[in-house]
Coordinates of C-alpha atoms in Angstrom, one line a residue:
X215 CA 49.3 4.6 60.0
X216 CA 51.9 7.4 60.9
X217 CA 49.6 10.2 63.4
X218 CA 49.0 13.2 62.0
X219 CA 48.6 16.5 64.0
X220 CA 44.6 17.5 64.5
X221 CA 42.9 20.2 62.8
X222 CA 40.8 22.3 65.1
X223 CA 38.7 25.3 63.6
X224 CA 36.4 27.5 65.8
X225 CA 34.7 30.3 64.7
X226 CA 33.4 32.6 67.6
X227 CA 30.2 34.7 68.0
X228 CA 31.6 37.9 67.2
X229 CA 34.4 37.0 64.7
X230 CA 31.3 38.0 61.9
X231 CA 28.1 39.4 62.1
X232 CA 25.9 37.1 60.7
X233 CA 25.5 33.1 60.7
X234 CA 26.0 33.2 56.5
X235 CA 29.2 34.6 57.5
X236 CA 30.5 32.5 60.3
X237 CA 29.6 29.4 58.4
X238 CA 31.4 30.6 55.4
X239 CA 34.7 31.5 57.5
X240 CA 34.4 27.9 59.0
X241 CA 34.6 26.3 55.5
X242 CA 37.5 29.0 54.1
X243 CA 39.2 27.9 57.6
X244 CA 39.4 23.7 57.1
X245 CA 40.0 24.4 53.5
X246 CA 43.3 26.7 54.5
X247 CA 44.2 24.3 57.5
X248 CA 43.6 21.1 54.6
X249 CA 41.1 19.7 56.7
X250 CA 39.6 18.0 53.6
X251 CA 42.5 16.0 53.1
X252 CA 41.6 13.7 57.2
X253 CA 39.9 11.0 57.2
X254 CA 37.3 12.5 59.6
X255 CA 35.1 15.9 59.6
X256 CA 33.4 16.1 62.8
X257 CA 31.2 19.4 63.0
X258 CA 30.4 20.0 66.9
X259 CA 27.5 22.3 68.1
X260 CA 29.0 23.9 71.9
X261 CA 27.0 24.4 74.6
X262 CA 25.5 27.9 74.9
X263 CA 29.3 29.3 76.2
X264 CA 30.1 28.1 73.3
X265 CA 32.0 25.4 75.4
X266 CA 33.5 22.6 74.0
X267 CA 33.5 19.2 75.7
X268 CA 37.6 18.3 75.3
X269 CA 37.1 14.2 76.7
X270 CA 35.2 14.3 73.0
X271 CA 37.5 16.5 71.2
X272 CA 40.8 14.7 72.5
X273 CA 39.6 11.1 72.5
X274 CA 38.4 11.7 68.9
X275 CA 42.1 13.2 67.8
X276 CA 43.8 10.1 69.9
X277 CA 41.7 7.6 68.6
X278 CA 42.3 8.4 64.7
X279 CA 45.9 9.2 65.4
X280 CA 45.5 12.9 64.1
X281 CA 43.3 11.9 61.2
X282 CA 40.6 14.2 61.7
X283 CA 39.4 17.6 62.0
X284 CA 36.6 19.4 64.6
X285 CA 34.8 22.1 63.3
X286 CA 32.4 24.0 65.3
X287 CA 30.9 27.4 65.5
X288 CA 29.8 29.6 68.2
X289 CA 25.8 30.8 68.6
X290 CA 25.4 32.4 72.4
X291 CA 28.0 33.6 74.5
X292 CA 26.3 32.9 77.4
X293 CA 24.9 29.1 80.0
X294 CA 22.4 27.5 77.8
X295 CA 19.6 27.7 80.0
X296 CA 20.1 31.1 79.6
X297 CA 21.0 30.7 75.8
X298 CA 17.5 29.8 75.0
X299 CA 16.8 32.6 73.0
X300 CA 19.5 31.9 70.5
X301 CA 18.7 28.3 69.1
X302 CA 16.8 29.8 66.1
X303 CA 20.2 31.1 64.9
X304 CA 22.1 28.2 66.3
X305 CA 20.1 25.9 64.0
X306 CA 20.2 28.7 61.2
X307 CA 24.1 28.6 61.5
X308 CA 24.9 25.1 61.7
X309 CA 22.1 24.2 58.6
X310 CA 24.1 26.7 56.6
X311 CA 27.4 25.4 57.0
X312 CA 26.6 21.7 56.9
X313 CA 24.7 22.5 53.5
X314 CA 28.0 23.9 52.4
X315 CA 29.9 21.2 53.7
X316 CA 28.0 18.7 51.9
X317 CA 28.7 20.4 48.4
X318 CA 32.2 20.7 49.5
X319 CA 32.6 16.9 50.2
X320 CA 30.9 15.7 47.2
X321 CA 33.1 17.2 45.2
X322 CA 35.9 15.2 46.9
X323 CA 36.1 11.2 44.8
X324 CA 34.3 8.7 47.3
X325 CA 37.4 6.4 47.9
X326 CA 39.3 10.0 49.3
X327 CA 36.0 12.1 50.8
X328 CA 35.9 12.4 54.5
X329 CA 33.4 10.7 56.9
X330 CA 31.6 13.3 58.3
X331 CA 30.6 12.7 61.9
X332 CA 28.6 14.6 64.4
X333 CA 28.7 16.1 68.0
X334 CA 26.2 18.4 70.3
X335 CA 26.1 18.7 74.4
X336 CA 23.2 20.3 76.0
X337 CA 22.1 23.0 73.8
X338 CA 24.9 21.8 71.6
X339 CA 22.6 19.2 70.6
X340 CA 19.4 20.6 70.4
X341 CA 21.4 23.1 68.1
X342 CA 22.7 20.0 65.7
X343 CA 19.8 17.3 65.9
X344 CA 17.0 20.0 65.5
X345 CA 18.0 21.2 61.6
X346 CA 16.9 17.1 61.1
X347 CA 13.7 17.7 63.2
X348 CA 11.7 17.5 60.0
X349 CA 13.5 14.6 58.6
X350 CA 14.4 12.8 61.5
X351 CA 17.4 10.1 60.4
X352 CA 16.8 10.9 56.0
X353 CA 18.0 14.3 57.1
X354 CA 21.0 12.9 58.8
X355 CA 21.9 11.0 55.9
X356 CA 21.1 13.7 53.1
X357 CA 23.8 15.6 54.1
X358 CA 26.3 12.5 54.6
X359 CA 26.5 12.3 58.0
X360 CA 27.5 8.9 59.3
X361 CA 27.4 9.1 62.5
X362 CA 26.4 10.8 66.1
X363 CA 26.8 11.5 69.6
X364 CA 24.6 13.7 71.5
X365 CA 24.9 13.8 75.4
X366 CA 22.1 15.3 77.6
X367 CA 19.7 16.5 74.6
X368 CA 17.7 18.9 75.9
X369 CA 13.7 18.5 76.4
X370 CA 12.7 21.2 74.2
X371 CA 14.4 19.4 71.6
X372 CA 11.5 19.0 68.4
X373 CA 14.2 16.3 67.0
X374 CA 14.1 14.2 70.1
X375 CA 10.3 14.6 71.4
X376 CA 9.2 14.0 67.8
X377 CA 11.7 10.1 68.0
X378 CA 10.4 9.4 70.8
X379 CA 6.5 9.7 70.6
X380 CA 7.0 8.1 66.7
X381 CA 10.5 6.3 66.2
X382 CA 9.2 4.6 63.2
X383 CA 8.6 8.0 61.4
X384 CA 12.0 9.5 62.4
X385 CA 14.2 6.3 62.4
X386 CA 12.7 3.8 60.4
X387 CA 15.7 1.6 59.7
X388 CA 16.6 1.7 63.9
X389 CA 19.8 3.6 63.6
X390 CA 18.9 6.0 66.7
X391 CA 19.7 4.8 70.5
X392 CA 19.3 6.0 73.5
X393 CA 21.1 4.9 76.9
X394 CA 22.3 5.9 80.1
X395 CA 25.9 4.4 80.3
X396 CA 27.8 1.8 78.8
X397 CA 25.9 -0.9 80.9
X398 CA 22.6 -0.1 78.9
X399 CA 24.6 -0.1 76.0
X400 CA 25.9 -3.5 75.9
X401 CA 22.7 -4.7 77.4
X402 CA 20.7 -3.9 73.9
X403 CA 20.0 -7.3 71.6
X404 CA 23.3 -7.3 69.4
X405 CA 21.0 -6.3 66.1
X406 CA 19.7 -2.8 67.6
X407 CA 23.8 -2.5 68.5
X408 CA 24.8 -3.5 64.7
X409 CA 22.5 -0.9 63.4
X410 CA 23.3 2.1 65.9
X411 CA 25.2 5.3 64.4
X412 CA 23.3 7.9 66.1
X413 CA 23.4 7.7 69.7
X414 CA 21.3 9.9 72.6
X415 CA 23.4 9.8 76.3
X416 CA 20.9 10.5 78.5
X417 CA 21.4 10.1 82.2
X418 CA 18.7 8.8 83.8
X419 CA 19.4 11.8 86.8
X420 CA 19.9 14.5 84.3
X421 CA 17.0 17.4 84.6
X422 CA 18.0 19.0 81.2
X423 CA 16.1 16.5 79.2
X424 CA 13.6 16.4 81.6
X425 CA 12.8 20.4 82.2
X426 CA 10.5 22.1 79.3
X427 CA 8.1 24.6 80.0
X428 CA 4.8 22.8 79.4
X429 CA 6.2 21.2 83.0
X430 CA 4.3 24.5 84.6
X431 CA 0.9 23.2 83.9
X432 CA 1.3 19.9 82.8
X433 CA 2.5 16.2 83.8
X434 CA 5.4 15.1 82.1
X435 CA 5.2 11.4 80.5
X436 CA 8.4 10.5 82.8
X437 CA 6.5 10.9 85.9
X438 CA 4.1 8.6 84.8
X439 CA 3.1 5.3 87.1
X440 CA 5.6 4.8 89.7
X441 CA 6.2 1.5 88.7
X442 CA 7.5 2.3 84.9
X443 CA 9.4 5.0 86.1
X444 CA 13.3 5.6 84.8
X445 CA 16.3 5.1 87.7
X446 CA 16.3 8.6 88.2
X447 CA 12.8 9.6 89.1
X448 CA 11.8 8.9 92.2
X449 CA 8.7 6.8 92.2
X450 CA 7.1 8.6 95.2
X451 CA 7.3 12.1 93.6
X452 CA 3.7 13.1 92.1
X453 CA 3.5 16.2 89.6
X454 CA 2.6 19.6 91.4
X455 CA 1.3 22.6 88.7
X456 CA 4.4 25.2 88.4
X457 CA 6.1 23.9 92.1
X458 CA 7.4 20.9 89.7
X459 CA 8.8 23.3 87.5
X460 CA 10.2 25.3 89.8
X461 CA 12.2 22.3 91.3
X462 CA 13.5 20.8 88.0
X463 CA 14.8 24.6 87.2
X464 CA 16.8 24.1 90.2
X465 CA 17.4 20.7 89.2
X466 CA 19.0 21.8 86.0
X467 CA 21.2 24.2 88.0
X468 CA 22.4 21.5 90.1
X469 CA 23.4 19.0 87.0
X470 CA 25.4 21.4 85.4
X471 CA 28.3 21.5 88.4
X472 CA 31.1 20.1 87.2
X473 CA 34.2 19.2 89.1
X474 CA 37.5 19.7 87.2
X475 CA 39.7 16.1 87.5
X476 CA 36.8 14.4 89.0
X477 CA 34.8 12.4 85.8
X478 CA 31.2 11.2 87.0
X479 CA 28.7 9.9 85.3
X480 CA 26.1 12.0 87.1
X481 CA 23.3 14.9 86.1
X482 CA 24.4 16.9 83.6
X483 CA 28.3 15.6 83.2
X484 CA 29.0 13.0 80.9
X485 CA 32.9 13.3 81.1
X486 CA 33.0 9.4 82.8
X487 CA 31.7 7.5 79.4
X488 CA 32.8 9.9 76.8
X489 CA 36.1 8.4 76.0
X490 CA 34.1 5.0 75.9
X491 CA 31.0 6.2 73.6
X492 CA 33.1 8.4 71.5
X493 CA 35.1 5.0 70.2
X494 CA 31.5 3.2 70.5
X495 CA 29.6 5.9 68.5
X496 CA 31.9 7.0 65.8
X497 CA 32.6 3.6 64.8
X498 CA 36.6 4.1 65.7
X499 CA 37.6 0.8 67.8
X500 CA 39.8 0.6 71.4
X501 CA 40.0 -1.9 73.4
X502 CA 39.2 -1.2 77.7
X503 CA 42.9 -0.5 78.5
X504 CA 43.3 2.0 75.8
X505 CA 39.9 3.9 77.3
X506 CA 41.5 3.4 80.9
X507 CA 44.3 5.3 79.8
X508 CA 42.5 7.9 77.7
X509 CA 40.2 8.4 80.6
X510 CA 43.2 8.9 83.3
X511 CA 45.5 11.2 81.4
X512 CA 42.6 13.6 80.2
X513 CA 41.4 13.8 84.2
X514 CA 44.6 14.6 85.1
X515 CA 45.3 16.8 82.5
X516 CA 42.2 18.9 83.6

């Protein structure tokens, strides 16, 4: 089909004062901009900056030639870990303008409503996947989301701890995975791939899933026996009361530096696969020259 230029709507901290507000200036915003009339709605929870991975943003605009619009909605102004205070109205925000959102779209006749798709990075996603921590994947589907992509979901996460400790509970038809890189991805049996729409990037190195506060006085499950281990823990590290802490804090620090132009798929950066899992996760097909490109232009663009 002809390309059609993206809708973008962002709605920062201090534009209202409360998360009723913002939410409600989001949906007045794609209504004016005729974001209702794309193919695609994708709501995306920022990092505590209120930052805005662009590999997602422009490989999701190139990939549906213009068909879509990104919504998202600022919660902190400042770097998540020290954004920790503001989840509560992070999740508060983003509940109350998906709720919204949903009305909005069923009022829309099936064969013309959007598909409304998902995004959150770091605290981004804690921020999105937590309003469903209840719920687990019914949540997800309650309010017509079709699909997600979360990268580097942070530890604290209620949505995430409570999928992993009972994945039958939170995703009992399998739609939830959780890999490091594309590798992993294609190494799953092709029936867990055919059911995936909501998908966890986790690097095996990154700290931010990995550091939570219990870590002060108590042993983590991923530094269990050496020998079942993830990649990125080192087998001969043993758990030390608050010294482990203290050294995944600095961890996290580490992850989170970013070089501009150079995409790795290390720690805390998740530029290097985005292009990839953002055609794999939204269901929005390329072939590997078209994700070569995508993943050249935006590095040198940055």
């Amino acid at each position: 089909g002809t390309a059609k230029p993206p809708i973008r709507v962002f709605v920062g901290l201090e534009t209202k004062a409360t998360t009723s507000e913002r939410a409600d200036m989001a949906m007045r915003e794609l209504e004016a901009l005729g974001a209702f009339e794309r193919s695609h709605i994708v709501f995306m929870s920022p990092t505590g900056t209120g930052y805005l991975n662009y590999v997602t943003a422009e490989s999701l605009e190139y990939l549906t030639r213009g068909d879509v619009a990104l919504v998202a909605m600022q919660y902190s102004l400042r770097p998540s870990p020290l954004s920790l205070g503001r989840v509560g109205i992070g999740i508060d925000q983003n509940n109350a303008f998906l709720h919204a959102l949903k009305w909005r779209l069923a009022s829309i006749p099936e064969d013309r409503r959007p598909t409304l798709l998902i995004f959150g990075e770091s605290l981004g996603a804690q921020t999105s996947e937590d309003i469903f921590a209840e719920e687990g994947t019914a949540g997800l589907h309650r309010v017509g989301i079709d699909r997600g992509l979360f990268l580097g979901t942070p530890a604290a996460t209620k949505f995430r701890q409570k999928w992993l400790s009972d994945p039958q509970a939170m995703d009992p038809d399998g739609e939830i995975v959780e890999v490091n890189d594309y590798e992993e991805y294609l190494a799953l049996p092709d029936d867990v791939r055919a059911r995936a729409r909501y998908f966890f990037l986790t690097h095996h190195n990154d700290s931010m899933p990995k550091f939570w506060f219990p870590l002060a006085v108590q042993a983590p499950e991923w530094m269990g026996p050496a020998e079942t281990r993830e990649p990125g823990v080192p087998k001969e590290t043993a758990w030390r009361p608050y010294t482990t802490f203290l050294i995944t804090l600095v961890d996290v620090k580490n992850a989170m530096n970013v070089v501009p132009g150079q995409f790795v798929a290390n720690g805390h950066d998740y530029r290097a696969d985005l292009a990839r899992f953002t055609s794999v996760a939204y269901g929005l097909p390329a072939d590997d020259q078209t994700i070569e490109t995508l993943d050249r232009v935006l590095a040198e663009r940055e």
